[in-house]
């Protein structure tokens, strides 16, 4: 026997004994054997309401259980007029509250309450005002249970949406990282192509001239001397090209500039409903890696917030560098206005902390007629050459 079945049997036994004791104390187990059997079956059905998993109770099973209990209650009332068994029918609304959808639940509740009212009327309870008071009490309990069910459903739906948003956020981050890696590979491919084209051409030219130099030294020394000067010029140019390429490879992180930011905006523009634009000035093309990393994280978090909360259809991103500072501006046409209540969530606090860590400034303000403008100003990171040599 599985552990789950053992657990259900233990809970069933405990609930059945408690309910049996309460029914016994209420005087429901005095009378003929048929009456005892009838109320014992009612006790079993009520116990199953509390023990069986909620998912087990589909509409047909609830309707069947309700019909069986109704018949048994009427039989027990005919055998012994004890109104307590009528009041117990309110228990029927508990599994129905958790299992039946609107509007079936309210039809079901109306039928059960009407049945209770009729039973109270036909079996000796002729105080209609008191019966109506009991009905209102039962309705209050049923509505309270239903409200709890709706709240739990809304909480589950909110958690599901949050999980989907977190998954989308992770996928967006992964896509951004992949885009950055592609940008690095493209840059390295470009540098390799430049080395092959420029340096390879220089070396080929030197080899050809050196081969001819062997003959010119004997036949025309003056021309040989002139060729040596030309070869020195080619060699120096080749050395310059090699140094430029090696420097680019060594500093390929800074060579990325704003490429990752452009790639992120392009990715969002292609995969979401946002219409995104990206502009920059020439001075921002060669941002250091430290500055670019801060701006990338701010842009990434801002775009995530826009996708989650703003209901925007358009986003304009601008990066401009001037002197020792770089400005990142992100403007959307979302639902935020001057009258909207502004509270910094986790994402905005994270952006502010990142910018402040590099002695930068970030600001959030509304746009006309609606939307938000995020402005981040960060210093352009510089590395002292001596410090760079020590670190290397």
CSV table of C-alpha atoms in Angstrom, one decimal, residues 12-174:
chain,number,residue,atom,x,y,z
A,12,UNK,CA,-10.4,9.3,6.9
A,13,UNK,CA,-10.4,7.3,10.2
A,14,UNK,CA,-9.7,10.4,12.3
A,15,UNK,CA,-12.3,12.6,10.6
A,16,UNK,CA,-14.9,9.8,10.6
A,17,UNK,CA,-14.5,9.2,14.3
A,18,UNK,CA,-14.7,12.9,15.2
A,19,UNK,CA,-17.8,13.4,13.0
A,20,UNK,CA,-19.4,10.2,14.3
A,21,UNK,CA,-18.8,11.4,17.9
A,22,UNK,CA,-20.4,14.8,17.2
A,23,UNK,CA,-23.4,13.2,15.5
A,24,UNK,CA,-23.8,10.8,18.4
A,25,UNK,CA,-23.6,13.7,20.9
A,26,UNK,CA,-26.3,15.5,18.8
A,27,UNK,CA,-28.6,12.6,19.3
A,28,UNK,CA,-28.5,11.5,15.6
A,29,UNK,CA,-27.8,7.8,16.4
A,30,UNK,CA,-30.9,6.9,18.4
A,31,UNK,CA,-33.6,4.9,16.8
A,32,UNK,CA,-34.2,2.0,14.4
A,33,UNK,CA,-31.4,0.1,12.7
A,34,UNK,CA,-32.4,1.6,9.3
A,35,UNK,CA,-32.0,5.1,10.8
A,36,UNK,CA,-28.6,4.2,12.1
A,37,UNK,CA,-27.5,2.8,8.8
A,38,UNK,CA,-28.8,5.9,7.0
A,39,UNK,CA,-27.0,8.4,9.2
A,40,UNK,CA,-23.9,6.2,9.1
A,41,UNK,CA,-23.8,6.5,5.3
A,42,UNK,CA,-24.3,10.3,5.7
A,43,UNK,CA,-21.3,10.4,8.0
A,44,UNK,CA,-19.2,8.4,5.5
A,45,UNK,CA,-20.1,10.8,2.7
A,46,UNK,CA,-19.5,13.9,4.8
A,47,UNK,CA,-16.1,12.4,5.9
A,48,UNK,CA,-15.1,12.0,2.2
A,49,UNK,CA,-15.8,15.7,1.6
A,50,UNK,CA,-13.0,16.5,4.0
A,51,UNK,CA,-10.6,13.8,3.2
A,52,UNK,CA,-10.5,13.2,-0.5
A,53,UNK,CA,-8.3,15.6,-2.6
A,54,UNK,CA,-10.0,18.7,-3.9
A,55,UNK,CA,-9.0,17.7,-7.5
A,56,UNK,CA,-11.1,14.5,-7.1
A,57,UNK,CA,-14.3,16.4,-6.8
A,58,UNK,CA,-15.6,17.2,-10.3
A,59,UNK,CA,-19.1,18.5,-10.9
A,60,UNK,CA,-20.7,15.1,-11.6
A,61,UNK,CA,-19.3,13.6,-8.4
A,62,UNK,CA,-20.5,16.6,-6.4
A,63,UNK,CA,-24.0,16.4,-7.9
A,64,UNK,CA,-24.2,12.7,-7.2
A,65,UNK,CA,-23.0,13.0,-3.6
A,66,UNK,CA,-25.5,15.9,-3.1
A,67,UNK,CA,-28.3,13.8,-4.5
A,68,UNK,CA,-27.5,10.8,-2.3
A,69,UNK,CA,-27.2,12.9,0.8
A,70,UNK,CA,-30.5,14.6,0.1
A,71,UNK,CA,-32.3,11.3,-0.2
A,72,UNK,CA,-30.7,10.0,3.0
A,73,UNK,CA,-31.5,13.1,4.9
A,74,UNK,CA,-35.2,12.9,3.8
A,75,UNK,CA,-35.3,9.2,4.8
A,76,UNK,CA,-33.7,9.9,8.2
A,77,UNK,CA,-36.2,12.7,8.7
A,78,UNK,CA,-39.1,10.4,7.9
A,79,UNK,CA,-37.7,7.8,10.4
A,80,UNK,CA,-36.9,10.4,13.1
A,81,UNK,CA,-37.7,14.1,12.9
A,82,UNK,CA,-34.3,15.6,14.0
A,83,UNK,CA,-33.6,18.9,12.4
A,84,UNK,CA,-29.9,18.8,13.0
A,85,UNK,CA,-29.4,16.5,10.0
A,86,UNK,CA,-30.9,19.3,7.9
A,87,UNK,CA,-28.3,21.9,9.2
A,88,UNK,CA,-25.5,19.5,8.3
A,89,UNK,CA,-26.3,19.9,4.6
A,90,UNK,CA,-24.4,23.1,4.6
A,91,UNK,CA,-21.3,20.9,4.5
A,92,UNK,CA,-22.2,20.1,0.9
A,93,UNK,CA,-21.3,23.6,-0.2
A,94,UNK,CA,-17.7,23.3,0.9
A,95,UNK,CA,-16.4,20.9,-1.8
A,96,UNK,CA,-18.7,22.6,-4.3
A,97,UNK,CA,-17.1,26.0,-3.4
A,98,UNK,CA,-13.7,24.7,-4.3
A,99,UNK,CA,-14.7,22.7,-7.4
A,100,UNK,CA,-17.5,24.3,-9.3
A,101,UNK,CA,-17.0,27.2,-11.6
A,102,UNK,CA,-19.2,30.3,-11.9
A,103,UNK,CA,-22.1,30.4,-12.6
A,104,UNK,CA,-22.7,26.7,-11.9
A,105,UNK,CA,-21.7,27.1,-8.2
A,106,UNK,CA,-24.3,29.8,-7.6
A,107,UNK,CA,-27.1,27.7,-9.2
A,108,UNK,CA,-25.9,24.7,-7.1
A,109,UNK,CA,-25.9,26.9,-3.9
A,110,UNK,CA,-29.4,28.2,-4.6
A,111,UNK,CA,-30.8,24.7,-5.0
A,112,UNK,CA,-29.1,23.4,-1.8
A,113,UNK,CA,-30.4,26.4,0.2
A,114,UNK,CA,-33.9,26.0,-1.3
A,115,UNK,CA,-33.8,22.4,-0.3
A,116,UNK,CA,-32.8,23.2,3.3
A,117,UNK,CA,-35.6,25.8,3.5
A,118,UNK,CA,-38.2,23.4,2.2
A,119,UNK,CA,-37.1,20.6,4.6
A,120,UNK,CA,-37.3,23.1,7.5
A,121,UNK,CA,-40.8,24.0,6.4
A,122,UNK,CA,-42.1,20.5,5.9
A,123,UNK,CA,-40.6,18.9,9.0
A,124,UNK,CA,-42.0,21.1,11.7
A,125,UNK,CA,-40.0,24.4,11.5
A,126,UNK,CA,-42.8,26.9,10.8
A,127,UNK,CA,-41.0,30.0,11.9
A,128,UNK,CA,-40.3,31.4,8.5
A,129,UNK,CA,-38.3,34.4,9.8
A,130,UNK,CA,-36.0,32.0,11.7
A,131,UNK,CA,-35.7,29.8,8.6
A,132,UNK,CA,-34.8,32.9,6.6
A,133,UNK,CA,-32.2,33.9,9.2
A,134,UNK,CA,-30.6,30.5,8.9
A,135,UNK,CA,-30.6,30.8,5.1
A,136,UNK,CA,-28.8,34.2,5.4
A,137,UNK,CA,-26.3,32.6,7.7
A,138,UNK,CA,-25.6,29.7,5.4
A,139,UNK,CA,-25.3,32.2,2.4
A,140,UNK,CA,-22.7,34.2,4.4
A,141,UNK,CA,-20.7,31.1,5.0
A,142,UNK,CA,-20.9,30.0,1.4
A,143,UNK,CA,-19.9,33.4,0.1
A,144,UNK,CA,-16.9,33.6,2.5
A,145,UNK,CA,-15.7,30.2,1.3
A,146,UNK,CA,-16.1,31.2,-2.3
A,147,UNK,CA,-14.2,34.5,-1.7
A,148,UNK,CA,-11.4,32.5,-0.2
A,149,UNK,CA,-11.4,30.2,-3.2
A,150,UNK,CA,-11.3,33.1,-5.7
A,151,UNK,CA,-8.4,34.7,-3.7
A,152,UNK,CA,-6.4,31.5,-3.8
A,153,UNK,CA,-7.1,31.2,-7.5
A,154,UNK,CA,-5.9,34.8,-8.1
A,155,UNK,CA,-2.8,34.1,-6.0
A,156,UNK,CA,-2.0,31.0,-8.1
A,157,UNK,CA,-2.5,33.0,-11.3
A,158,UNK,CA,-0.2,35.8,-10.0
A,159,UNK,CA,2.5,33.3,-9.1
A,160,UNK,CA,2.2,31.6,-12.5
A,161,UNK,CA,2.5,35.0,-14.3
A,162,UNK,CA,5.5,35.9,-12.1
A,163,UNK,CA,7.2,32.6,-13.0
A,164,UNK,CA,6.5,33.3,-16.7
A,165,UNK,CA,7.9,36.8,-16.4
A,166,UNK,CA,11.0,35.6,-14.6
A,167,UNK,CA,11.5,32.9,-17.2
A,168,UNK,CA,11.2,35.5,-20.0
A,169,UNK,CA,13.6,37.8,-18.1
A,170,UNK,CA,16.2,35.0,-17.9
A,171,UNK,CA,15.7,34.2,-21.6
A,172,UNK,CA,16.2,37.9,-22.4
A,173,UNK,CA,19.4,38.0,-20.3
A,174,UNK,CA,20.7,34.9,-22.0
